[in-house]
């Protein structure tokens, strides 16, 4: 809650106006390593943009930590007439919505869809048609496994204007929380996001193309499929000791993680279950957790030795 209070203070119109008036017109010195210095104009930051009636804003709420919310997302939450939000949006973020503004919960949980996707699209169209400014608030980034495409299609069919506001996706938050990069010249030159919820019943990923040692794999929504992921990658060539990491509740105080190998992770997870949502990271970048100065102490303790 301290983070929420701090953000609310930051967003106080009076303080912002005072701060910006002091900054406006001032410059700062850019110092060159070669001895020359240049005075440049200070950048101007504002939180007074428009929130248009009859428009839907598809907004990423980020990974959960309210301080990782973008300034634009925070502004729109305070301005919009109605907010339609998902299950993974935290209370600290929702607290930014002013009292009296309309809220609609349309969250989905595994095995239980509180509101069908078609009805969510219809609700967005209806609210915009009533002349309201609408924020469709999604956890993480709305364009990463967030079914945003279906909502854009519904809005396009109804002729409703829309705007996308990206957010910090779980992959970035999980890697940052564990103190590692997603890519690294010595470990991974490629990055791949994969949904573990297969599009077709009884379908299976192309393990042969995924079992590479020069990239980082990120599996979303795969907590119940850890054993299958480990087995599939091992079966198609990745070594038994290839690093894998599970991160639950990334960026939140209750963040929890497991670091291990493809061979031992199913057993580790069975012995120490993690809650959902949980992200799965596979790749040699995971070996950097053990020595990273940015990793939480608990993460370093449980990490496997570097490869």
Short mmCIF file of N, CA and C in Angstrom, two decimals, residues 7-74:
data_model
loop_
_atom_site.label_atom_id
_atom_site.label_comp_id
_atom_site.label_asym_id
_atom_site.label_seq_id
_atom_site.Cartn_x
_atom_site.Cartn_y
_atom_site.Cartn_z
N UNK A 7 2.28 6.52 -5.46
CA UNK A 7 1.82 6.79 -6.82
C UNK A 7 0.71 7.83 -6.81
N UNK A 8 -0.21 7.71 -5.84
CA UNK A 8 -1.28 8.70 -5.77
C UNK A 8 -0.73 10.09 -5.53
N UNK A 9 0.31 10.19 -4.68
CA UNK A 9 0.96 11.47 -4.44
C UNK A 9 1.57 12.01 -5.73
N UNK A 10 2.22 11.09 -6.46
CA UNK A 10 2.83 11.49 -7.73
C UNK A 10 1.79 12.04 -8.69
N UNK A 11 0.58 11.48 -8.64
CA UNK A 11 -0.44 11.85 -9.61
C UNK A 11 -1.30 13.02 -9.15
N UNK A 12 -0.99 13.59 -7.98
CA UNK A 12 -1.75 14.73 -7.49
C UNK A 12 -1.62 15.89 -8.48
N UNK A 13 -2.72 16.38 -9.03
CA UNK A 13 -2.64 17.45 -10.04
C UNK A 13 -1.91 18.68 -9.52
N UNK A 14 -2.13 19.04 -8.23
CA UNK A 14 -1.50 20.23 -7.69
C UNK A 14 0.02 20.08 -7.65
N UNK A 15 0.49 18.91 -7.16
CA UNK A 15 1.92 18.70 -7.10
C UNK A 15 2.55 18.61 -8.48
N UNK A 16 1.83 17.97 -9.40
CA UNK A 16 2.35 17.86 -10.76
C UNK A 16 2.49 19.23 -11.40
N UNK A 17 1.47 20.06 -11.22
CA UNK A 17 1.52 21.39 -11.83
C UNK A 17 2.68 22.20 -11.26
N UNK A 18 2.87 22.10 -9.94
CA UNK A 18 3.95 22.84 -9.31
C UNK A 18 5.31 22.34 -9.80
N UNK A 19 5.44 21.01 -9.87
CA UNK A 19 6.72 20.43 -10.29
C UNK A 19 7.03 20.79 -11.73
N UNK A 20 6.03 20.70 -12.60
CA UNK A 20 6.26 20.96 -14.01
C UNK A 20 6.53 22.45 -14.27
N UNK A 21 5.89 23.31 -13.46
CA UNK A 21 6.15 24.74 -13.64
C UNK A 21 7.58 25.07 -13.27
N UNK A 22 8.12 24.34 -12.27
CA UNK A 22 9.52 24.57 -11.90
C UNK A 22 10.46 24.04 -12.96
N UNK A 23 10.07 22.94 -13.60
CA UNK A 23 10.94 22.34 -14.60
C UNK A 23 10.88 23.06 -15.95
N UNK A 24 9.71 23.61 -16.26
CA UNK A 24 9.49 24.18 -17.59
C UNK A 24 10.50 25.29 -17.88
N UNK A 25 11.13 25.17 -19.00
CA UNK A 25 12.06 26.21 -19.44
C UNK A 25 13.47 26.02 -18.93
N UNK A 26 13.65 25.12 -17.95
CA UNK A 26 14.99 24.88 -17.45
C UNK A 26 15.73 23.95 -18.39
N UNK A 27 17.02 23.95 -18.32
CA UNK A 27 17.81 23.03 -19.12
C UNK A 27 18.69 22.19 -18.24
N UNK A 28 19.39 21.24 -18.83
CA UNK A 28 20.36 20.48 -18.08
C UNK A 28 21.59 20.25 -18.94
N UNK A 29 22.68 19.93 -18.28
CA UNK A 29 23.97 19.79 -18.95
C UNK A 29 24.18 18.34 -19.36
N UNK A 30 24.48 18.11 -20.63
CA UNK A 30 24.88 16.79 -21.11
C UNK A 30 26.39 16.80 -21.24
N UNK A 31 27.05 15.96 -20.47
CA UNK A 31 28.51 15.95 -20.46
C UNK A 31 29.03 14.84 -21.37
N UNK A 32 29.97 15.19 -22.21
CA UNK A 32 30.56 14.25 -23.15
C UNK A 32 31.81 13.63 -22.54
N UNK A 33 32.05 12.32 -22.81
CA UNK A 33 33.29 11.70 -22.31
C UNK A 33 34.53 12.31 -22.96
N UNK A 34 34.34 13.10 -24.01
CA UNK A 34 35.48 13.70 -24.70
C UNK A 34 35.72 15.14 -24.27
N UNK A 35 35.05 15.56 -23.20
CA UNK A 35 35.36 16.85 -22.61
C UNK A 35 34.43 17.99 -22.96
N UNK A 36 33.55 17.83 -23.94
CA UNK A 36 32.64 18.92 -24.31
C UNK A 36 31.31 18.75 -23.59
N UNK A 37 30.68 19.86 -23.24
CA UNK A 37 29.38 19.83 -22.57
C UNK A 37 28.40 20.66 -23.37
N UNK A 38 27.14 20.23 -23.38
CA UNK A 38 26.11 20.92 -24.14
C UNK A 38 24.89 21.11 -23.25
N UNK A 39 24.31 22.30 -23.27
CA UNK A 39 23.06 22.53 -22.55
C UNK A 39 21.89 22.24 -23.48
N UNK A 40 20.98 21.39 -23.01
CA UNK A 40 19.81 21.05 -23.82
C UNK A 40 18.56 21.36 -23.01
N UNK A 41 17.46 21.54 -23.72
CA UNK A 41 16.19 21.85 -23.05
C UNK A 41 15.72 20.66 -22.24
N UNK A 42 15.16 20.91 -21.08
CA UNK A 42 14.63 19.84 -20.25
C UNK A 42 13.36 19.28 -20.89
N UNK A 43 13.14 17.96 -20.80
CA UNK A 43 11.92 17.38 -21.37
C UNK A 43 10.70 17.81 -20.58
N UNK A 44 9.57 17.85 -21.25
CA UNK A 44 8.31 18.21 -20.61
C UNK A 44 7.45 16.96 -20.46
N UNK A 45 6.98 16.71 -19.24
CA UNK A 45 6.13 15.55 -18.97
C UNK A 45 4.77 16.05 -18.51
N UNK A 46 3.70 15.54 -19.11
CA UNK A 46 2.36 15.95 -18.69
C UNK A 46 1.49 14.72 -18.49
N UNK A 47 0.49 14.87 -17.63
CA UNK A 47 -0.51 13.83 -17.43
C UNK A 47 -1.90 14.40 -17.71
N UNK A 48 -1.97 15.33 -18.64
CA UNK A 48 -3.23 16.01 -18.89
C UNK A 48 -3.76 15.74 -20.29
N UNK A 49 -3.49 14.54 -20.82
CA UNK A 49 -4.00 14.20 -22.14
C UNK A 49 -5.50 13.97 -22.13
N UNK A 50 -6.05 13.80 -23.31
CA UNK A 50 -7.49 13.61 -23.45
C UNK A 50 -7.89 12.15 -23.31
N UNK A 51 -9.10 11.95 -22.82
CA UNK A 51 -9.72 10.62 -22.78
C UNK A 51 -11.06 10.79 -23.50
N UNK A 52 -11.12 10.33 -24.73
CA UNK A 52 -12.22 10.69 -25.62
C UNK A 52 -13.48 9.86 -25.37
N UNK A 53 -14.60 10.53 -25.39
CA UNK A 53 -15.89 9.86 -25.28
C UNK A 53 -16.11 8.95 -26.49
N UNK A 54 -16.68 7.79 -26.24
CA UNK A 54 -16.98 6.87 -27.33
C UNK A 54 -15.79 6.08 -27.83
N UNK A 55 -14.68 6.14 -27.14
CA UNK A 55 -13.47 5.42 -27.54
C UNK A 55 -13.12 4.38 -26.47
N UNK A 56 -12.56 3.25 -26.92
CA UNK A 56 -12.13 2.20 -26.01
C UNK A 56 -10.60 2.16 -25.99
N UNK A 57 -10.04 2.20 -24.79
CA UNK A 57 -8.59 2.15 -24.59
C UNK A 57 -8.24 0.76 -24.07
N UNK A 58 -7.49 0.00 -24.85
CA UNK A 58 -7.06 -1.33 -24.46
C UNK A 58 -5.72 -1.17 -23.73
N UNK A 59 -5.77 -1.26 -22.41
CA UNK A 59 -4.67 -0.83 -21.56
C UNK A 59 -4.04 -2.01 -20.83
N UNK A 60 -2.71 -2.05 -20.82
CA UNK A 60 -1.99 -3.06 -20.07
C UNK A 60 -1.79 -2.60 -18.64
N UNK A 61 -2.20 -3.43 -17.67
CA UNK A 61 -2.04 -3.08 -16.25
C UNK A 61 -0.66 -3.47 -15.73
N UNK A 62 0.16 -4.07 -16.59
CA UNK A 62 1.48 -4.49 -16.15
C UNK A 62 1.42 -5.78 -15.36
N UNK A 63 2.52 -6.08 -14.69
CA UNK A 63 2.68 -7.38 -14.05
C UNK A 63 2.09 -7.46 -12.65
N UNK A 64 1.57 -6.37 -12.11
CA UNK A 64 0.95 -6.41 -10.80
C UNK A 64 1.41 -5.31 -9.88
N UNK A 65 2.70 -5.01 -9.89
CA UNK A 65 3.24 -3.93 -9.07
C UNK A 65 2.70 -2.60 -9.59
N UNK A 66 1.99 -1.87 -8.75
CA UNK A 66 1.36 -0.64 -9.20
C UNK A 66 2.39 0.38 -9.69
N UNK A 67 3.62 0.33 -9.17
CA UNK A 67 4.65 1.27 -9.61
C UNK A 67 5.18 0.95 -11.00
N UNK A 68 4.83 -0.23 -11.54
CA UNK A 68 5.23 -0.58 -12.90
C UNK A 68 4.14 -0.21 -13.91
N UNK A 69 3.06 0.37 -13.45
CA UNK A 69 2.02 0.86 -14.35
C UNK A 69 2.56 2.07 -15.10
N UNK A 70 2.24 2.18 -16.39
CA UNK A 70 2.70 3.35 -17.14
C UNK A 70 1.92 4.59 -16.71
N UNK A 71 2.54 5.75 -16.90
CA UNK A 71 1.86 7.00 -16.56
C UNK A 71 0.59 7.18 -17.38
N UNK A 72 0.63 6.77 -18.64
CA UNK A 72 -0.55 6.91 -19.48
C UNK A 72 -1.68 6.03 -18.99
N UNK A 73 -1.36 4.81 -18.59
CA UNK A 73 -2.38 3.91 -18.07
C UNK A 73 -3.00 4.50 -16.80
N UNK A 74 -2.16 5.04 -15.92
CA UNK A 74 -2.67 5.63 -14.68
C UNK A 74 -3.59 6.81 -14.97
#
